[in-house]
């Protein structure tokens, strides 16, 4: 089944805590504080991939969490940053926040956007030494990373898209001109989800043609399959109106 919508939860990594440490060497009886800083938490990144056709991968997994930064250590050693995780989505995916604000529009291959930023690492106790406080016995804790819910909505990218009434012959036309094999039958709404086909142009280019479910009068009120598939016509360079 074709899926063009999904909701995911992302949590960036927390920053590592600052180190609480003092210099300990045989010939340095009063070594000062030397706690290193904690590492930064990992980010959560969306990446547009040409290998994906829809959002069905998010039916099974909807929660993504990046790694936490490592804590600081003695000898002024900083903790390692948490690993960033990348979430692959189809080209043409838009990301929206819970208040319907557009966060990102990944309309080209390999486009990237940081959805959630990791928290900063805490400073080690070496930063808090002063002439009057030469042995600070405290350090900062790492800050939490961003956490949010994101709605993913796919708008197909095509050179041409076919629109028309149900059973007008859109799928039959796509079968004849492309490599796609959509279901064809003599009853309305044979096509229940968008179908993409590749057409070999005379000059060697490959053109993408989309077939979307048919529209009936009153689709905006939910008649037939409604009008939710119109989003897949928005980015087509050419609209083909197929009539019976």
Tab-separated table of C-alpha atoms in Angstrom:
chain	number	residue	atom	x	y	z
A	1	UNK	CA	0.000	0.000	0.000
A	2	UNK	CA	1.215	3.503	-0.840
A	3	UNK	CA	1.756	5.716	2.223
A	4	UNK	CA	2.203	9.443	1.769
A	5	UNK	CA	1.810	10.509	5.411
A	6	UNK	CA	3.489	9.534	8.666
A	7	UNK	CA	4.077	10.938	12.146
A	8	UNK	CA	7.387	10.395	13.909
A	9	UNK	CA	8.920	11.355	17.245
A	10	UNK	CA	12.536	12.462	17.343
A	11	UNK	CA	14.827	13.013	20.320
A	12	UNK	CA	18.296	14.481	19.948
A	13	UNK	CA	21.048	13.314	22.269
A	14	UNK	CA	21.722	14.884	25.629
A	15	UNK	CA	25.086	16.551	26.152
A	16	UNK	CA	27.654	14.730	28.266
A	17	UNK	CA	28.359	15.943	31.791
A	18	UNK	CA	31.486	17.935	32.526
A	19	UNK	CA	34.303	16.097	34.238
A	20	UNK	CA	35.012	16.488	37.965
A	21	UNK	CA	38.684	15.710	38.326
A	22	UNK	CA	41.931	16.958	39.878
A	23	UNK	CA	45.456	16.580	38.647
A	24	UNK	CA	47.155	13.696	40.416
A	25	UNK	CA	50.899	13.316	39.880
A	26	UNK	CA	53.632	12.134	42.194
A	27	UNK	CA	55.617	15.377	42.177
A	28	UNK	CA	52.582	17.720	41.982
A	29	UNK	CA	51.068	17.581	45.494
A	30	UNK	CA	48.542	20.342	44.817
A	31	UNK	CA	47.400	19.687	41.279
A	32	UNK	CA	44.541	21.878	40.142
A	33	UNK	CA	41.182	20.900	38.594
A	34	UNK	CA	41.497	19.263	35.195
A	35	UNK	CA	38.022	17.955	34.363
A	36	UNK	CA	37.295	18.041	30.619
A	37	UNK	CA	34.065	19.145	28.963
A	38	UNK	CA	31.277	16.766	28.068
A	39	UNK	CA	30.614	15.913	24.426
A	40	UNK	CA	27.711	17.385	22.471
A	41	UNK	CA	24.627	15.233	21.963
A	42	UNK	CA	23.923	13.794	18.530
A	43	UNK	CA	21.544	15.497	16.068
A	44	UNK	CA	18.592	13.960	14.232
A	45	UNK	CA	18.751	14.724	10.494
A	46	UNK	CA	16.274	14.171	7.634
A	47	UNK	CA	17.853	13.238	4.284
A	48	UNK	CA	16.039	13.036	0.933
A	49	UNK	CA	16.800	9.711	-0.786
A	50	UNK	CA	16.031	8.641	-4.351
A	51	UNK	CA	15.863	5.016	-3.157
A	52	UNK	CA	12.502	5.507	-1.408
A	53	UNK	CA	9.110	5.873	-3.094
A	54	UNK	CA	6.799	6.455	-0.139
A	55	UNK	CA	6.671	6.692	3.657
A	56	UNK	CA	5.731	3.088	4.362
A	57	UNK	CA	8.998	2.539	6.269
A	58	UNK	CA	7.553	4.622	9.101
A	59	UNK	CA	4.642	2.259	9.696
A	60	UNK	CA	6.892	-0.017	11.750
A	61	UNK	CA	9.249	2.509	13.345
A	62	UNK	CA	8.144	5.948	14.469
A	63	UNK	CA	10.589	6.876	17.253
A	64	UNK	CA	14.172	7.963	16.637
A	65	UNK	CA	16.734	8.833	19.301
A	66	UNK	CA	20.286	10.092	18.830
A	67	UNK	CA	23.195	9.192	21.101
A	68	UNK	CA	24.198	11.100	24.199
A	69	UNK	CA	27.562	12.851	24.397
A	70	UNK	CA	30.202	11.199	26.548
A	71	UNK	CA	31.210	12.793	29.863
A	72	UNK	CA	34.435	14.755	30.283
A	73	UNK	CA	37.437	13.058	31.877
A	74	UNK	CA	40.505	13.988	33.822
A	75	UNK	CA	43.624	15.484	32.262
A	76	UNK	CA	41.357	17.971	30.447
A	77	UNK	CA	40.058	15.261	28.119
A	78	UNK	CA	36.778	16.179	26.431
A	79	UNK	CA	34.067	13.580	25.963
A	80	UNK	CA	33.228	12.399	22.442
A	81	UNK	CA	30.188	13.867	20.710
A	82	UNK	CA	27.140	11.627	20.354
A	83	UNK	CA	26.585	10.103	16.906
A	84	UNK	CA	24.120	11.881	14.626
A	85	UNK	CA	21.365	9.710	13.165
A	86	UNK	CA	20.049	10.215	9.638
A	87	UNK	CA	16.460	9.421	8.677
A	88	UNK	CA	15.979	8.742	4.967
A	89	UNK	CA	12.750	9.988	3.355
A	90	UNK	CA	11.597	10.114	-0.285
A	91	UNK	CA	12.446	13.159	-2.368
A	92	UNK	CA	9.483	15.533	-2.150
A	93	UNK	CA	8.824	14.983	1.561
A	94	UNK	CA	7.712	17.925	3.683
A	95	UNK	CA	8.081	18.033	7.467
A	96	UNK	CA	5.523	19.879	9.616
A	97	UNK	CA	5.441	20.661	13.315
A	98	UNK	CA	2.472	19.932	15.568
A	99	UNK	CA	1.130	23.451	14.961
A	100	UNK	CA	1.144	22.908	11.182
A	101	UNK	CA	4.252	25.033	10.672
A	102	UNK	CA	6.476	23.973	7.771
A	103	UNK	CA	9.865	22.826	9.083
A	104	UNK	CA	11.465	21.557	5.884
A	105	UNK	CA	10.730	20.859	2.227
A	106	UNK	CA	13.123	18.220	0.872
A	107	UNK	CA	12.383	18.731	-2.809
A	108	UNK	CA	15.755	17.671	-4.258
A	109	UNK	CA	17.913	14.556	-3.888
A	110	UNK	CA	20.307	14.535	-0.937
A	111	UNK	CA	18.669	17.601	0.647
A	112	UNK	CA	19.255	17.631	4.412
A	113	UNK	CA	17.700	19.342	7.414
A	114	UNK	CA	18.507	19.064	11.100
A	115	UNK	CA	15.201	18.241	12.786
A	116	UNK	CA	16.500	18.130	16.361
A	117	UNK	CA	19.781	19.484	17.675
A	118	UNK	CA	21.762	17.720	20.352
A	119	UNK	CA	22.320	19.364	23.716
A	120	UNK	CA	25.593	21.069	24.604
A	121	UNK	CA	28.010	19.246	26.840
A	122	UNK	CA	28.622	20.500	30.368
A	123	UNK	CA	31.830	22.294	31.271
A	124	UNK	CA	34.368	20.481	33.415
A	125	UNK	CA	35.466	21.796	36.795
A	126	UNK	CA	38.645	23.299	35.280
A	127	UNK	CA	36.491	26.215	34.073
A	128	UNK	CA	35.379	27.175	37.573
A	129	UNK	CA	38.728	27.661	39.269
A	130	UNK	CA	39.344	31.173	40.606
A	131	UNK	CA	42.033	32.708	42.847
A	132	UNK	CA	39.711	32.277	45.826
A	133	UNK	CA	38.255	28.901	44.747
A	134	UNK	CA	41.192	26.847	43.559
A	135	UNK	CA	39.602	23.416	43.926
A	136	UNK	CA	35.992	23.569	42.616
A	137	UNK	CA	34.237	20.314	43.367
A	138	UNK	CA	31.458	20.744	40.860
A	139	UNK	CA	30.957	20.665	37.087
A	140	UNK	CA	28.092	21.345	34.712
A	141	UNK	CA	25.655	18.693	33.586
A	142	UNK	CA	24.934	18.284	29.890
A	143	UNK	CA	21.880	19.957	28.399
A	144	UNK	CA	18.985	17.926	26.944
A	145	UNK	CA	18.564	17.660	23.191
A	146	UNK	CA	15.538	18.832	21.232
A	147	UNK	CA	12.453	16.613	21.324
A	148	UNK	CA	9.518	17.002	18.942
A	149	UNK	CA	6.799	15.298	16.942
A	150	UNK	CA	6.968	15.718	13.178
A	151	UNK	CA	4.359	15.075	10.498
A	152	UNK	CA	5.850	13.835	7.225
A	153	UNK	CA	3.870	14.470	4.050
A	154	UNK	CA	5.001	13.295	0.639
A	155	UNK	CA	4.324	15.250	-2.542
A	156	UNK	CA	5.455	13.266	-5.550
A	157	UNK	CA	7.874	14.857	-8.010
A	158	UNK	CA	6.948	14.117	-11.614
A	159	UNK	CA	7.486	15.597	-15.056
A	160	UNK	CA	3.810	15.021	-15.839
A	161	UNK	CA	0.754	13.973	-13.853
A	162	UNK	CA	-2.558	12.666	-15.147
A	163	UNK	CA	-5.834	13.878	-13.712
A	164	UNK	CA	-9.409	13.000	-14.602
A	165	UNK	CA	-12.572	11.198	-13.619
A	166	UNK	CA	-12.418	7.609	-12.347
A	167	UNK	CA	-12.202	5.007	-15.119
A	168	UNK	CA	-11.309	7.581	-17.784
A	169	UNK	CA	-8.309	5.536	-18.943
A	170	UNK	CA	-5.425	7.112	-17.020
A	171	UNK	CA	-3.957	3.772	-15.942
A	172	UNK	CA	-4.331	2.314	-19.420
A	173	UNK	CA	-2.480	5.294	-20.887
A	174	UNK	CA	0.306	4.986	-18.304
A	175	UNK	CA	0.703	1.297	-19.175
A	176	UNK	CA	1.139	2.109	-22.880
A	177	UNK	CA	3.672	4.917	-22.524
A	178	UNK	CA	5.784	3.759	-19.570
A	179	UNK	CA	7.254	0.821	-17.709
A	180	UNK	CA	4.566	0.957	-15.012
A	181	UNK	CA	2.003	-1.834	-14.639
A	182	UNK	CA	-0.946	-0.271	-12.795
A	183	UNK	CA	-4.094	-2.308	-12.322
A	184	UNK	CA	-6.609	-1.800	-15.128
A	185	UNK	CA	-10.261	-2.845	-14.830
A	186	UNK	CA	-13.695	-1.736	-16.035
A	187	UNK	CA	-14.903	-0.200	-12.793
A	188	UNK	CA	-14.309	3.112	-10.980
A	189	UNK	CA	-11.445	3.619	-8.538
A	190	UNK	CA	-9.306	0.785	-9.816
A	191	UNK	CA	-6.383	3.039	-8.863
A	192	UNK	CA	-6.404	3.592	-5.105
A	193	UNK	CA	-2.966	5.177	-4.747
A	194	UNK	CA	-0.599	7.197	-6.964
A	195	UNK	CA	1.481	5.203	-9.452
A	196	UNK	CA	4.721	6.400	-11.045
A	197	UNK	CA	5.938	5.325	-14.479
A	198	UNK	CA	9.171	6.095	-16.341
A	199	UNK	CA	8.982	7.146	-19.985
A	200	UNK	CA	12.046	7.008	-22.230
A	201	UNK	CA	12.159	10.246	-24.241
A	202	UNK	CA	13.537	10.293	-27.826
A	203	UNK	CA	16.536	12.359	-26.709
A	204	UNK	CA	17.495	9.749	-24.088
A	205	UNK	CA	16.019	11.468	-21.048
A	206	UNK	CA	13.865	9.558	-18.592
A	207	UNK	CA	10.604	11.294	-17.729
A	208	UNK	CA	8.462	10.456	-14.719
A	209	UNK	CA	4.688	10.341	-15.201
A	210	UNK	CA	2.256	10.012	-12.298
A	211	UNK	CA	-1.219	8.488	-12.305
A	212	UNK	CA	-3.371	9.562	-9.361
A	213	UNK	CA	-6.795	8.307	-8.254
A	214	UNK	CA	-9.746	9.854	-10.038
A	215	UNK	CA	-11.735	12.818	-8.815
A	216	UNK	CA	-15.498	13.128	-8.644
A	217	UNK	CA	-17.642	16.207	-8.246
A	218	UNK	CA	-17.815	16.873	-4.531
A	219	UNK	CA	-14.369	15.393	-3.836
A	220	UNK	CA	-13.586	18.309	-1.547
A	221	UNK	CA	-16.440	17.105	0.683
A	222	UNK	CA	-15.149	13.543	0.667
A	223	UNK	CA	-17.038	12.098	-2.305
A	224	UNK	CA	-15.188	9.136	-3.808
A	225	UNK	CA	-11.640	9.011	-2.479
A	226	UNK	CA	-11.726	12.704	-1.613
A	227	UNK	CA	-9.116	15.183	-2.785
A	228	UNK	CA	-6.130	14.246	-0.612
A	229	UNK	CA	-4.210	12.972	-3.647
A	230	UNK	CA	-4.250	16.403	-5.270
A	231	UNK	CA	-1.038	17.142	-3.370
A	232	UNK	CA	0.740	14.818	-5.795
A	233	UNK	CA	-0.253	17.044	-8.740
A	234	UNK	CA	1.180	20.241	-7.269
A	235	UNK	CA	4.784	19.739	-8.292
A	236	UNK	CA	4.241	18.214	-11.728
A	237	UNK	CA	5.683	20.297	-14.561
A	238	UNK	CA	2.754	19.316	-16.777
A	239	UNK	CA	-0.824	18.275	-16.039
A	240	UNK	CA	-2.535	15.898	-18.469
A	241	UNK	CA	-6.318	15.960	-18.273
A	242	UNK	CA	-7.511	12.541	-19.413
A	243	UNK	CA	-11.120	12.363	-20.580
A	244	UNK	CA	-13.159	9.287	-21.400
